[in-house]
Each structure stands twice: as C-alpha cells, then as structure tokens.
Coordinates of C-alpha atoms in Angstrom, one line a residue:
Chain A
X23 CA -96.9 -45.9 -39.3
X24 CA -99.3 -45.5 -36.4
X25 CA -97.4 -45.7 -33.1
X26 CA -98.9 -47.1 -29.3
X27 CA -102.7 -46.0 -29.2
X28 CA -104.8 -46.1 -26.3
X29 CA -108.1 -45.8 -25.5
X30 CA -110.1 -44.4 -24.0
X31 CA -108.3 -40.7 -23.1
X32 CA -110.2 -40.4 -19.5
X33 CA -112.1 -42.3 -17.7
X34 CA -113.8 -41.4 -14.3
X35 CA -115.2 -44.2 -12.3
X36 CA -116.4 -44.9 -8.8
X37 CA -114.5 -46.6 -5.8
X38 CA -115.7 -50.3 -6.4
X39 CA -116.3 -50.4 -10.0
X40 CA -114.1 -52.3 -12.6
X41 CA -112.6 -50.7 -15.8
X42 CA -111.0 -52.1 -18.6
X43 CA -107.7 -50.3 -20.7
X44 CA -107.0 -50.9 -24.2
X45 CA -104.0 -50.7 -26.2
X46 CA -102.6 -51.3 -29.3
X47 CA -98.8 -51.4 -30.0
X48 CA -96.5 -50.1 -32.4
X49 CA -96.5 -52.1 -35.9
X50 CA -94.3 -54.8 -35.8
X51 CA -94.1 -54.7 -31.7
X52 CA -95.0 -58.1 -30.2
X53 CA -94.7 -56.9 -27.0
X54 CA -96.8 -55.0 -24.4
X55 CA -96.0 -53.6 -20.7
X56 CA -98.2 -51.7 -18.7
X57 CA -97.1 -48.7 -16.2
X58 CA -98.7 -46.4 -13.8
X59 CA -97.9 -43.1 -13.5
X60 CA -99.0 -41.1 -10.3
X61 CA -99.1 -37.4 -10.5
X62 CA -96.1 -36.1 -10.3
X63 CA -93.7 -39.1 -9.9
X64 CA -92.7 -41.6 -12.6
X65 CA -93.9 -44.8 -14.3
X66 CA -94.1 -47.6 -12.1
X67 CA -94.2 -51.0 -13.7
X68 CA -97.1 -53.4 -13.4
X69 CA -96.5 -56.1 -15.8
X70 CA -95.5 -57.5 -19.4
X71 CA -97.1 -59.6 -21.9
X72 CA -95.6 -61.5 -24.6
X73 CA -97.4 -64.7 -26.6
X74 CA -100.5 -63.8 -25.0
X75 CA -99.1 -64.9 -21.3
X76 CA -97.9 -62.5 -18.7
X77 CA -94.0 -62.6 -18.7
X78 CA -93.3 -60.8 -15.6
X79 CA -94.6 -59.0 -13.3
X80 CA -94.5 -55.6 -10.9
X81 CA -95.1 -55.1 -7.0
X82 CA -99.0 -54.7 -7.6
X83 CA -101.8 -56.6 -6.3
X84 CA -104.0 -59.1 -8.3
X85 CA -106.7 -56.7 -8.8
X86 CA -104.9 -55.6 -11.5
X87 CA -105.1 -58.3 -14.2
X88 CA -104.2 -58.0 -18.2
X89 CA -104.5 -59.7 -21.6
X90 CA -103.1 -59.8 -24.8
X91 CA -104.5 -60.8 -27.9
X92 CA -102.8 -62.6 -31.1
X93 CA -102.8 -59.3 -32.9
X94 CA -100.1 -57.8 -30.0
X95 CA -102.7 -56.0 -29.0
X96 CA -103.7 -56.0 -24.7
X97 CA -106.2 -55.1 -21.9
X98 CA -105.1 -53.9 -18.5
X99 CA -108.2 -55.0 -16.1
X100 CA -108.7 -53.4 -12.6
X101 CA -110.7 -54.6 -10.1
X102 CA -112.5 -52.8 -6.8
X103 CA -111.1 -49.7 -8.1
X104 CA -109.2 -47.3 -5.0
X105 CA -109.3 -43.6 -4.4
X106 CA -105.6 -44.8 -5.2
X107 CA -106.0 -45.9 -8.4
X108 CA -106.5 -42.6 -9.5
X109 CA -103.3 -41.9 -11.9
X110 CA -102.2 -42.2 -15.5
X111 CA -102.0 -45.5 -17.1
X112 CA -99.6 -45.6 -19.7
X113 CA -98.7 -48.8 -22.4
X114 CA -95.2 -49.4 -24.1
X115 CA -94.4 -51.7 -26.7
X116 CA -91.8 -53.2 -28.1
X117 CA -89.9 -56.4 -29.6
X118 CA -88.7 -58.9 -27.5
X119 CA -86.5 -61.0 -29.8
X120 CA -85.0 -57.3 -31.5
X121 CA -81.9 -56.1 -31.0
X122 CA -82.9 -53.3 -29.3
X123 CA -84.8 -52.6 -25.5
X124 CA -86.7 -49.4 -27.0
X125 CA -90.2 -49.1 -25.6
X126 CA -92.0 -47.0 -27.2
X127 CA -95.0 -44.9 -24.9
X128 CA -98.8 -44.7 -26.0
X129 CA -100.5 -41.1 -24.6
X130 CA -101.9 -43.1 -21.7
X131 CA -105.3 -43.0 -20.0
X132 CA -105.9 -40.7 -17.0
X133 CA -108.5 -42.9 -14.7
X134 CA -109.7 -40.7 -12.4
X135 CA -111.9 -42.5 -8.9
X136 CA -114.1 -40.8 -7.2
Chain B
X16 CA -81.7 -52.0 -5.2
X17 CA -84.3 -51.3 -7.7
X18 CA -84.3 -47.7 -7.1
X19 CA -83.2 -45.1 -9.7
X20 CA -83.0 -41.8 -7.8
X21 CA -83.1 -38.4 -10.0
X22 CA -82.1 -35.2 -9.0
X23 CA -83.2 -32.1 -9.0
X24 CA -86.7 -31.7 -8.6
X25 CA -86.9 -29.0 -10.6
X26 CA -84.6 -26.9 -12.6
X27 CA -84.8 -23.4 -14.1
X28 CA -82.2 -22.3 -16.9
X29 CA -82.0 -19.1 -19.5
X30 CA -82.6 -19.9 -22.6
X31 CA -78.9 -20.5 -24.5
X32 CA -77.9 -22.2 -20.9
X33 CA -76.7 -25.9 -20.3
X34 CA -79.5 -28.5 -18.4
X35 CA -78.0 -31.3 -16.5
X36 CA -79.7 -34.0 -14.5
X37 CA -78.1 -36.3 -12.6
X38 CA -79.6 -40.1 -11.4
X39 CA -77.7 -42.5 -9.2
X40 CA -78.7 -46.3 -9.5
X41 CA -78.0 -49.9 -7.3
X42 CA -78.8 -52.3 -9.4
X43 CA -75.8 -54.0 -11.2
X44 CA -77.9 -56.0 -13.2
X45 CA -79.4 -52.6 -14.9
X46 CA -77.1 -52.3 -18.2
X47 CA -79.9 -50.1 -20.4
X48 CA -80.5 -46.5 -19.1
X49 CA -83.1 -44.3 -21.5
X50 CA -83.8 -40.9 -20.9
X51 CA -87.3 -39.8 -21.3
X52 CA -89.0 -36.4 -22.1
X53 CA -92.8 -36.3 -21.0
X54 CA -95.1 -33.5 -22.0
X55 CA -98.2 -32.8 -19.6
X56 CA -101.1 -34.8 -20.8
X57 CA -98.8 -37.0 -23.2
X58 CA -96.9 -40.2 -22.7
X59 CA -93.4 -40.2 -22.1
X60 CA -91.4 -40.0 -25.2
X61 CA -87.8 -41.5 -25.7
X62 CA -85.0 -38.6 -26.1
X63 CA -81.3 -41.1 -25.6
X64 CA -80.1 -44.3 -24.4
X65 CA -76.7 -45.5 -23.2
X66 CA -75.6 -48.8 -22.2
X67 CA -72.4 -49.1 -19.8
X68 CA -70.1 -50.0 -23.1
X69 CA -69.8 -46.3 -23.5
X70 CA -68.8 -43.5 -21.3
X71 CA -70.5 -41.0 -23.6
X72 CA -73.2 -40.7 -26.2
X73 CA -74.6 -37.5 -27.8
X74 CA -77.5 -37.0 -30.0
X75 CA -78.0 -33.5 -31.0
X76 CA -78.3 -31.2 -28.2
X77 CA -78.5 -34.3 -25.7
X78 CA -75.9 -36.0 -24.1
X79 CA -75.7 -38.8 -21.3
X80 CA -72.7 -39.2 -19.5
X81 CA -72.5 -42.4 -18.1
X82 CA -70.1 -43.9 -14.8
X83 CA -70.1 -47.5 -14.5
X84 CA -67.4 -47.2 -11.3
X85 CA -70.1 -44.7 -9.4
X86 CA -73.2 -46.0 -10.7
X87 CA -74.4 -42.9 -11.9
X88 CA -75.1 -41.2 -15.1
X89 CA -76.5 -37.9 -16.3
X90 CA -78.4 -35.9 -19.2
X91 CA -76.7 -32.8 -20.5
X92 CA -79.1 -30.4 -22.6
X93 CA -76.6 -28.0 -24.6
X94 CA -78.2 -24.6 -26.1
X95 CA -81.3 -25.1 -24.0
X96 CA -84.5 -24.0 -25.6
X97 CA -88.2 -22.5 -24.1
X98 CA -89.6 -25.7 -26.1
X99 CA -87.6 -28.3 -23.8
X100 CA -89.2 -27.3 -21.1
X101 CA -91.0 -30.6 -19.5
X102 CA -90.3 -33.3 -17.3
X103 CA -87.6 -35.5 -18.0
X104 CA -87.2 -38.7 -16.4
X105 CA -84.2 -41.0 -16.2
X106 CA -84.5 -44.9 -16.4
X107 CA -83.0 -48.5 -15.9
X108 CA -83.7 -52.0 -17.1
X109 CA -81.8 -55.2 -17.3
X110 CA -80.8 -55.7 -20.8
X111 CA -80.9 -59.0 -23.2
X112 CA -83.2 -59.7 -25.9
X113 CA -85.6 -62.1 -24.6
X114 CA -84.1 -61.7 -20.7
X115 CA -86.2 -63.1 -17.6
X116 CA -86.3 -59.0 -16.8
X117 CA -86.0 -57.8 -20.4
X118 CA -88.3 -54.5 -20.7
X119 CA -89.0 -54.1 -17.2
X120 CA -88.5 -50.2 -16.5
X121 CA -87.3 -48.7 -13.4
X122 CA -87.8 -44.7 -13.4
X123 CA -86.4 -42.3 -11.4
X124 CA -88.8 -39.4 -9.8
X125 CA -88.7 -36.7 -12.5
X126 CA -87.1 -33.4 -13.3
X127 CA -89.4 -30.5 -13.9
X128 CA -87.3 -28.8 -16.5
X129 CA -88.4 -24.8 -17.1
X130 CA -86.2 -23.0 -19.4
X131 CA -86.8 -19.2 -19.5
X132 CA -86.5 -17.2 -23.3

C-alpha cells in the first residue's frame, strides 16, 4: 500500500515564476491538505480539499491556489513566487467521514527561489 | 488562540535516559493533539495521539500526558535511543469527522531531539 507521494523532490525556481506541486494521497484517503514548512519551524497550514472544492483555508495569500482531482489526487499552484516562498511543502491525507483525524505526511517538496 | 507553543528548543539526553517535551495550547476548541517525529529531508511522520478523554496514553516507549485543566500536554520518550534523535513536533486540531475545522493542523515550533550513545 503506497502511502502520500509527491512530486517532484526539489524544485529551484526564480522570484516571479509560477510552479505547480503534485500529490497523491494515501489509498483510500479522500482528502488532501497542504502545509508549509519553513526551515526550522513547523508546518503551517495553507488549505484543504475535499470533493474537488477547497474546504477551508489558512492565513495565506491567493497566490497560492490548489486543485483536486476525482482520483483524491491535488495540485498546490503558486503564483509570483517570493524569496519567501522558499521552504518545504509538504501534503497530508486523510478521510474525512472516518473515525479517525490521522493525516498521514508525504516526503514533501523543497522549492527553493532564487 | 491558535497557537501551540513547544518547549525546548533543543534537548540533549544519554542514551537509556528519559525525553520529555512539553506544549501549552489556547484553543478550547482543539480536542486532537498528535505528536510527530520528522527526519531531515523527510515528511513528518505520526508517533501518538491523545484526545482530552484521557489523561494518559502510551504506545511503546512513547507517552503523552495530557491536562485538560492547564491546557497543556507532553511527550515522554522512556529508554531513549541514538535512533530517536530528530525533531519532534507537537500538534492541535479541532476534532469531528466532517467538522467546519476538521484536519486543520496547528504545530507547535519543534524540538530538536539529540540523544547521545
């Protein structure tokens, strides 16, 4: 049973490019959320997606956009890239209607703008 | 209110020796608190979760300690080992399958966790 995959590993772009994240959730996971991760602090939340709509959302501006497909699986999309953007982006899944809240963390992508 | 703050920074133990890391949160409508373990260059990965039912839970080696009065609860690391050296990172959501917030993970700063041999 595969578990949260991401792609790509790194990624370096320049400060007003675009760049699109992939990930695919755990099997049977219908839900995807998105996080940041700064060096050396912790995951910050930037949203959720469930039935292919964004369910909620974190404290981060609308050049940071997402989709999710029917197979569960979902892009994260930023725009005008920042020297600030520069950090780990990591995926979660998990199932909304389960009995559980376990998320379950992909290896994340390191974007790196220069 | 939506912080979780973590503490300490860092921590050094001997191998054999107890870890324990303490997070404070605000939030009363946070009723899920993981624990994470994180690697460098990997994703977080989930070590224990408690819920405020419980003043206890141990898995293992790992144990969270939770108080609801205080709003506080903590990761104990019994028999600590060279290989759990990483950072660990403490967490908060509100709970409820299908919930408005459901999912939505507030983490605390980190603990940079070296145990010695």
């Amino acid at each position: 049973d595969a578990g949260v995959t991401q792609s790509p590993t790194h990624l370096i772009k320049t400060r007003g490019q675009q760049v699109t994240l992939r990930c695919s959730p755990k099997s049977g996971h219908d839900t995807v959320s998105w996080y940041q991760q700064a060096l050396g602090q912790g995951p910050q939340f930037i949203f959720q997606y469930y039935e292919e709509e964004e369910r909620q959302r974190g404290n981060f501006p609308d050049r940071f956009s997402g989709h999710q497909f029917p197979n569960y699986s979902s892009e994260l999309n930023v725009n005008a890239l920042l020297l600030g953007d520069s950090a780990l982006y990591l995926c979660a899944s998990s199932l909304l209607t389960g009995d559980t809240d376990t998320q379950y963390f992909g290896p994340g992508t390191r974007l790196t703008v220069l | 209110q939506q912080q979780v703050k973590q503490s300490p920074q860092s921590l050094i133990v001997q191998k054999g020796g107890i870890s324990i890391i303490n997070c404070a949160y605000e939030n009363t409508a946070f009723d899920y608190f993981p624990w994470y373990q994180q690697f460098p260059g990997k994703g977080p990965a989930l070590l224990i979760a408690i819920r405020p039912d419980v003043s206890e839970k141990k898995e293992g080696r790992f144990t969270i300690s939770f108080n609801k009065s205080a709003k506080q609860f903590s990761l104990h690391i019994m028999d600590s080992q060279p290989g759990d050296s990483a950072t660990y990172f403490c967490a908060a959501s509100p709970s409820g399958s299908g919930g408005t917030s459901y999912g939505k993970l507030t983490f605390g700063q980190g603990t940079i966790l070296t145990v010695h041999p």
